[in-house]
């Protein structure tokens, strides 16, 4: 049984010009001990999908139009606010995108680390503090017991990201959502953060959803990958399937637009032409059709469903529709 199951999720936002269909029919599962990568361009719906799971979409202007988010036999879209508060941060935790702004600059790290466990478990300040020191050691903050009373500005960007990971782990969540955890970090720190997430997944059995723009991050970290475009999942498969046998033209375009170590030095990269779709005007059609080199008549008639292209590998493209 899946640890987390998302079914036909649709999250839209009301604007003066109409409804923006930020997430438009997303379905996927997350298993325990699994690292699931979600990739795609900015505006593809990655973060909104996971903010909806966390119950953090402001309503209004946002509205969950339909779908289910099943966790431990309950639909998170229908539970009470009190019950959601008992799940958020306790059983499902999130590492937010920007460590520079996600920590309160006026509060010591100790306060920010311990308040969640004190609230959810009723722990004493001393017990929560001891747990926080243990986690700061886990995320390899030097001299954790001495540094726990520092303010965020006393830490570098990489160290703040480690503090954010420690904060998310304070209550031993079953699901950890990491939203661009390596953004704006240099490559050495990126590798350390990703190694840390893999260590958490391996040692604690935490199911991890990793949101990223970087296919390189996915290749070295994830077990399975969802490729999103225009608020929809266009391809799903294992890391090997996505990298070695991509079936959707968008996935193929992403892979063609990044440099490869095994390519000849004079080979030019092949960018994806055009711009991401306007989600205000996107109709019931393939969102990628205006940029797709393989577009043909059915692409403008309806939204392609997900077709099987291999074992546990699927692509939402009419090229793979049964003849």
Short mmCIF file of C-alpha atoms in Angstrom, two decimals:
data_model
loop_
_atom_site.label_atom_id
_atom_site.label_comp_id
_atom_site.label_asym_id
_atom_site.label_seq_id
_atom_site.Cartn_x
_atom_site.Cartn_y
_atom_site.Cartn_z
CA UNK A 1 0.00 0.00 0.00
CA UNK A 2 1.30 3.45 -0.95
CA UNK A 3 2.40 5.76 1.83
CA UNK A 4 0.82 8.74 0.05
CA UNK A 5 -1.59 8.66 -2.88
CA UNK A 6 -2.66 11.68 -4.94
CA UNK A 7 -5.65 11.19 -7.25
CA UNK A 8 -6.72 13.61 -10.02
CA UNK A 9 -5.67 16.70 -8.07
CA UNK A 10 -6.73 20.06 -9.52
CA UNK A 11 -5.68 23.32 -7.84
CA UNK A 12 -6.69 26.55 -9.57
CA UNK A 13 -6.22 30.23 -8.72
CA UNK A 14 -8.73 33.00 -9.38
CA UNK A 15 -7.26 36.13 -10.98
CA UNK A 16 -8.77 39.28 -12.49
CA UNK A 17 -8.34 37.68 -15.91
CA UNK A 18 -9.80 34.29 -15.06
CA UNK A 19 -8.80 30.97 -13.49
CA UNK A 20 -5.19 29.80 -13.63
CA UNK A 21 -5.11 25.99 -13.77
CA UNK A 22 -1.84 25.58 -11.87
CA UNK A 23 -2.39 21.87 -11.18
CA UNK A 24 -4.73 20.15 -13.59
CA UNK A 25 -5.33 16.45 -12.98
CA UNK A 26 -2.21 15.19 -11.21
CA UNK A 27 -2.07 11.61 -9.88
CA UNK A 28 0.85 9.74 -8.30
CA UNK A 29 1.90 7.49 -5.41
CA UNK A 30 4.77 7.67 -2.95
CA UNK A 31 5.99 4.51 -1.24
CA UNK A 32 7.91 4.22 2.01
CA UNK A 33 11.71 4.18 1.56
CA UNK A 34 11.27 5.83 -1.86
CA UNK A 35 12.75 9.08 -3.21
CA UNK A 36 10.35 10.45 -5.83
CA UNK A 37 11.65 13.25 -8.05
CA UNK A 38 9.36 15.86 -9.63
CA UNK A 39 10.98 17.88 -12.43
CA UNK A 40 9.86 20.51 -14.90
CA UNK A 41 10.20 24.16 -15.82
CA UNK A 42 9.11 26.98 -13.52
CA UNK A 43 5.33 27.22 -13.53
CA UNK A 44 4.77 23.55 -14.31
CA UNK A 45 2.90 22.96 -11.04
CA UNK A 46 5.55 21.18 -8.96
CA UNK A 47 5.45 23.38 -5.86
CA UNK A 48 1.69 24.02 -5.99
CA UNK A 49 1.06 20.26 -6.03
CA UNK A 50 3.05 19.79 -2.85
CA UNK A 51 1.76 22.92 -1.11
CA UNK A 52 -1.71 21.49 -1.72
CA UNK A 53 -0.64 18.24 -0.04
CA UNK A 54 0.56 20.29 2.95
CA UNK A 55 -2.71 22.26 3.08
CA UNK A 56 -0.83 25.53 2.54
CA UNK A 57 -2.68 26.91 -0.49
CA UNK A 58 -4.26 30.27 0.45
CA UNK A 59 -8.00 30.06 -0.18
CA UNK A 60 -8.87 32.46 -1.79
CA UNK A 61 -7.39 33.06 -4.34
CA UNK A 62 -6.53 29.36 -4.58
CA UNK A 63 -9.14 26.62 -4.73
CA UNK A 64 -8.80 22.84 -4.81
CA UNK A 65 -11.34 22.04 -7.50
CA UNK A 66 -11.25 18.24 -7.21
CA UNK A 67 -9.16 15.24 -6.30
CA UNK A 68 -8.05 13.21 -3.29
CA UNK A 69 -4.87 13.13 -1.21
CA UNK A 70 -4.89 9.82 0.68
CA UNK A 71 -2.61 9.42 3.69
CA UNK A 72 -3.06 6.73 6.33
CA UNK A 73 -6.55 6.00 5.00
CA UNK A 74 -7.69 9.63 5.21
CA UNK A 75 -8.29 12.22 2.51
CA UNK A 76 -6.27 15.26 3.56
CA UNK A 77 -8.60 17.49 1.54
CA UNK A 78 -11.55 16.61 3.80
CA UNK A 79 -10.01 16.39 7.28
CA UNK A 80 -10.67 19.16 9.80
CA UNK A 81 -8.22 22.02 10.31
CA UNK A 82 -7.34 20.63 13.75
CA UNK A 83 -6.54 17.21 12.31
CA UNK A 84 -4.48 18.76 9.50
CA UNK A 85 -2.49 20.70 12.09
CA UNK A 86 -1.71 17.42 13.84
CA UNK A 87 -0.40 15.93 10.56
CA UNK A 88 1.45 18.90 9.08
CA UNK A 89 4.96 19.08 10.51
CA UNK A 90 4.40 15.91 12.51
CA UNK A 91 3.78 13.18 9.93
CA UNK A 92 4.29 15.14 6.70
CA UNK A 93 7.02 17.79 6.78
CA UNK A 94 8.41 20.17 4.18
CA UNK A 95 11.78 21.74 3.51
CA UNK A 96 10.93 25.07 1.91
CA UNK A 97 12.68 26.45 -1.11
CA UNK A 98 14.71 29.36 0.21
CA UNK A 99 16.62 28.90 3.49
CA UNK A 100 17.54 32.60 3.44
CA UNK A 101 13.91 33.63 3.99
CA UNK A 102 12.32 30.53 5.56
CA UNK A 103 13.98 31.04 8.95
CA UNK A 104 12.80 33.86 11.22
CA UNK A 105 15.77 36.26 11.56
CA UNK A 106 14.57 37.46 15.00
CA UNK A 107 14.47 34.03 16.66
CA UNK A 108 17.35 31.81 17.72
CA UNK A 109 17.73 28.50 15.91
CA UNK A 110 16.91 26.67 19.15
CA UNK A 111 13.44 28.25 19.33
CA UNK A 112 12.66 27.49 15.72
CA UNK A 113 13.83 23.89 15.96
CA UNK A 114 12.07 22.96 19.18
CA UNK A 115 8.64 24.57 18.98
CA UNK A 116 7.20 21.93 16.61
CA UNK A 117 8.08 18.97 18.83
CA UNK A 118 6.93 20.82 21.96
CA UNK A 119 3.59 21.54 20.27
CA UNK A 120 2.99 18.09 18.73
CA UNK A 121 4.41 15.87 21.50
CA UNK A 122 4.15 18.09 24.59
CA UNK A 123 7.88 17.68 25.21
CA UNK A 124 9.73 19.77 27.76
CA UNK A 125 12.07 22.41 26.40
CA UNK A 126 15.08 20.36 27.54
CA UNK A 127 13.93 17.18 25.78
CA UNK A 128 13.18 19.07 22.58
CA UNK A 129 16.52 20.85 22.78
CA UNK A 130 18.40 17.57 23.20
CA UNK A 131 16.59 16.17 20.14
CA UNK A 132 17.45 19.33 18.18
CA UNK A 133 21.14 18.99 19.03
CA UNK A 134 21.03 15.35 17.94
CA UNK A 135 19.55 16.36 14.57
CA UNK A 136 22.01 19.21 14.09
CA UNK A 137 24.72 16.60 14.55
CA UNK A 138 22.95 14.37 12.02
CA UNK A 139 22.95 17.15 9.42
CA UNK A 140 26.60 17.79 10.26
CA UNK A 141 26.43 21.25 11.84
CA UNK A 142 29.81 21.62 13.62
CA UNK A 143 29.68 22.22 17.41
CA UNK A 144 25.91 21.75 17.38
CA UNK A 145 25.42 22.17 21.14
CA UNK A 146 27.19 25.52 21.10
CA UNK A 147 25.65 26.78 17.84
CA UNK A 148 22.02 25.94 18.63
CA UNK A 149 21.56 29.34 20.27
CA UNK A 150 22.88 31.26 17.24
CA UNK A 151 20.64 33.36 15.02
CA UNK A 152 20.10 32.52 11.31
CA UNK A 153 22.48 35.27 10.17
CA UNK A 154 25.32 33.45 11.94
CA UNK A 155 25.01 30.58 9.43
CA UNK A 156 25.97 30.32 5.76
CA UNK A 157 23.35 29.45 3.11
CA UNK A 158 24.34 25.79 3.13
CA UNK A 159 24.23 25.62 6.92
CA UNK A 160 20.78 27.27 6.97
CA UNK A 161 19.56 24.62 4.56
CA UNK A 162 20.86 21.95 6.95
CA UNK A 163 19.01 23.66 9.80
CA UNK A 164 15.83 23.57 7.67
CA UNK A 165 16.31 19.83 7.14
CA UNK A 166 16.84 19.29 10.87
CA UNK A 167 13.67 21.29 11.60
CA UNK A 168 11.66 19.15 9.18
CA UNK A 169 12.97 15.98 10.86
CA UNK A 170 12.24 17.02 14.45
CA UNK A 171 9.04 14.97 14.63
CA UNK A 172 10.32 11.98 12.58
CA UNK A 173 7.85 12.48 9.68
CA UNK A 174 6.85 9.60 7.43
CA UNK A 175 6.83 11.89 4.37
CA UNK A 176 9.40 14.62 3.68
CA UNK A 177 8.79 17.11 0.86
CA UNK A 178 11.97 18.89 -0.25
CA UNK A 179 11.18 21.89 -2.47
CA UNK A 180 14.33 22.83 -4.42
CA UNK A 181 16.57 22.09 -1.39
CA UNK A 182 19.76 22.91 -3.33
CA UNK A 183 18.69 26.17 -4.98
CA UNK A 184 21.39 28.88 -4.91
CA UNK A 185 23.92 26.57 -3.25
CA UNK A 186 27.30 25.83 -4.81
CA UNK A 187 27.84 22.37 -6.26
CA UNK A 188 29.87 21.08 -3.30
CA UNK A 189 27.15 22.04 -0.79
CA UNK A 190 24.49 20.67 -3.18
CA UNK A 191 26.18 17.27 -3.14
CA UNK A 192 26.38 17.29 0.65
CA UNK A 193 22.67 18.17 1.03
CA UNK A 194 21.64 15.44 -1.43
CA UNK A 195 23.84 12.88 0.31
CA UNK A 196 22.15 13.87 3.55
CA UNK A 197 18.66 13.33 2.10
CA UNK A 198 19.68 9.89 0.82
CA UNK A 199 21.07 9.06 4.27
CA UNK A 200 17.77 10.08 5.91
CA UNK A 201 15.82 8.00 3.41
CA UNK A 202 18.06 4.98 3.96
CA UNK A 203 18.35 5.11 7.74
CA UNK A 204 14.90 6.36 8.75
CA UNK A 205 12.81 4.93 5.89
CA UNK A 206 11.30 8.34 5.21
CA UNK A 207 9.45 8.70 1.91
CA UNK A 208 10.87 11.77 0.15
CA UNK A 209 9.39 13.93 -2.60
CA UNK A 210 12.20 15.93 -4.20
CA UNK A 211 11.14 18.92 -6.30
CA UNK A 212 13.86 20.23 -8.60
CA UNK A 213 14.72 21.82 -11.94
CA UNK A 214 17.92 19.83 -12.17
CA UNK A 215 17.98 16.51 -13.99
CA UNK A 216 21.45 15.95 -12.56
CA UNK A 217 20.02 16.07 -9.04
CA UNK A 218 17.35 13.55 -10.05
CA UNK A 219 19.88 11.18 -11.62
CA UNK A 220 21.95 10.91 -8.48
CA UNK A 221 19.22 10.90 -5.86
CA UNK A 222 15.82 9.57 -6.97
CA UNK A 223 14.29 6.14 -7.51
CA UNK A 224 11.38 7.29 -9.67
CA UNK A 225 10.63 10.48 -11.61
CA UNK A 226 7.56 12.51 -12.55
CA UNK A 227 8.01 15.03 -15.37
CA UNK A 228 5.50 17.91 -15.16
CA UNK A 229 4.48 20.43 -17.79
CA UNK A 230 1.58 22.88 -17.84
CA UNK A 231 0.18 21.64 -14.54
CA UNK A 232 0.09 18.01 -15.67
CA UNK A 233 2.30 14.92 -15.43
CA UNK A 234 3.56 14.16 -18.94
CA UNK A 235 5.85 11.23 -18.15
CA UNK A 236 6.48 8.89 -15.23
CA UNK A 237 9.08 6.18 -14.84
CA UNK A 238 12.22 5.01 -13.10
CA UNK A 239 15.38 7.12 -13.31
CA UNK A 240 16.86 4.75 -15.90
CA UNK A 241 13.70 4.83 -18.03
CA UNK A 242 13.51 8.63 -18.00
CA UNK A 243 17.19 9.12 -18.82
CA UNK A 244 17.83 6.26 -21.26
CA UNK A 245 14.45 5.75 -22.94
CA UNK A 246 12.44 9.02 -22.60
CA UNK A 247 9.14 8.75 -24.45
CA UNK A 248 7.53 12.20 -24.21
CA UNK A 249 8.87 14.93 -26.55
CA UNK A 250 9.13 17.33 -23.60
CA UNK A 251 11.31 14.93 -21.61
CA UNK A 252 13.43 14.37 -24.72
CA UNK A 253 13.74 18.15 -25.11
CA UNK A 254 14.85 18.59 -21.50
CA UNK A 255 17.56 15.96 -21.90
CA UNK A 256 18.73 17.45 -25.21
CA UNK A 257 19.09 20.92 -23.69
CA UNK A 258 21.61 20.02 -21.00
CA UNK A 259 25.35 19.50 -21.58
CA UNK A 260 26.74 15.96 -21.54
CA UNK A 261 30.22 14.84 -20.55
CA UNK A 262 30.28 12.27 -23.33
CA UNK A 263 29.41 14.72 -26.13
CA UNK A 264 31.89 16.29 -28.52
CA UNK A 265 33.06 19.73 -27.47
CA UNK A 266 31.78 21.41 -30.66
CA UNK A 267 28.24 20.02 -30.40
CA UNK A 268 25.65 22.72 -29.77
CA UNK A 269 22.88 22.24 -27.21
CA UNK A 270 19.35 21.93 -28.55
CA UNK A 271 17.01 24.26 -26.62
CA UNK A 272 13.25 23.76 -26.42
CA UNK A 273 11.75 26.50 -28.61
CA UNK A 274 9.09 28.91 -27.41
CA UNK A 275 7.80 29.63 -23.91
CA UNK A 276 5.86 27.66 -21.28
CA UNK A 277 2.08 27.79 -21.81
CA UNK A 278 -0.19 30.50 -20.46
CA UNK A 279 -2.25 28.61 -17.89
CA UNK A 280 -5.00 31.23 -18.18
CA UNK A 281 -5.71 30.36 -21.78
CA UNK A 282 -4.71 26.70 -21.86
CA UNK A 283 -7.64 24.70 -23.17
CA UNK A 284 -8.45 21.01 -23.34
CA UNK A 285 -5.45 20.18 -25.50
CA UNK A 286 -1.88 19.00 -25.15
CA UNK A 287 -0.08 21.79 -23.29
CA UNK A 288 3.18 21.10 -25.14
CA UNK A 289 1.80 21.15 -28.68
CA UNK A 290 2.97 24.69 -29.51
CA UNK A 291 6.60 23.74 -28.77
CA UNK A 292 6.58 20.11 -29.85
CA UNK A 293 8.57 19.02 -32.93
CA UNK A 294 6.28 15.99 -33.35
CA UNK A 295 2.88 17.73 -33.11
CA UNK A 296 0.06 16.28 -35.21
CA UNK A 297 -3.72 16.57 -35.51
CA UNK A 298 -4.94 14.87 -32.27
CA UNK A 299 -2.75 17.14 -30.08
CA UNK A 300 -5.13 20.11 -30.40
CA UNK A 301 -8.33 18.12 -29.96
CA UNK A 302 -8.07 16.88 -26.36
CA UNK A 303 -5.77 16.35 -23.39
CA UNK A 304 -3.77 13.14 -23.92
CA UNK A 305 -4.25 10.51 -21.25
CA UNK A 306 -1.31 8.61 -19.81
CA UNK A 307 -0.38 5.64 -22.01
CA UNK A 308 1.81 2.75 -20.90
CA UNK A 309 5.16 2.67 -22.73
CA UNK A 310 6.86 0.00 -20.63
CA UNK A 311 6.80 -1.65 -17.24
CA UNK A 312 5.77 1.08 -14.74
CA UNK A 313 6.62 3.65 -17.42
CA UNK A 314 3.98 5.94 -18.93
CA UNK A 315 3.78 9.04 -21.11
CA UNK A 316 0.87 11.40 -21.76
CA UNK A 317 1.36 11.72 -25.53
CA UNK A 318 -0.80 10.75 -28.50
CA UNK A 319 2.29 9.28 -30.17
CA UNK A 320 1.84 6.33 -27.81
CA UNK A 321 -1.92 5.92 -28.14
CA UNK A 322 -2.95 2.39 -29.19
CA UNK A 323 -3.54 2.27 -32.93
#
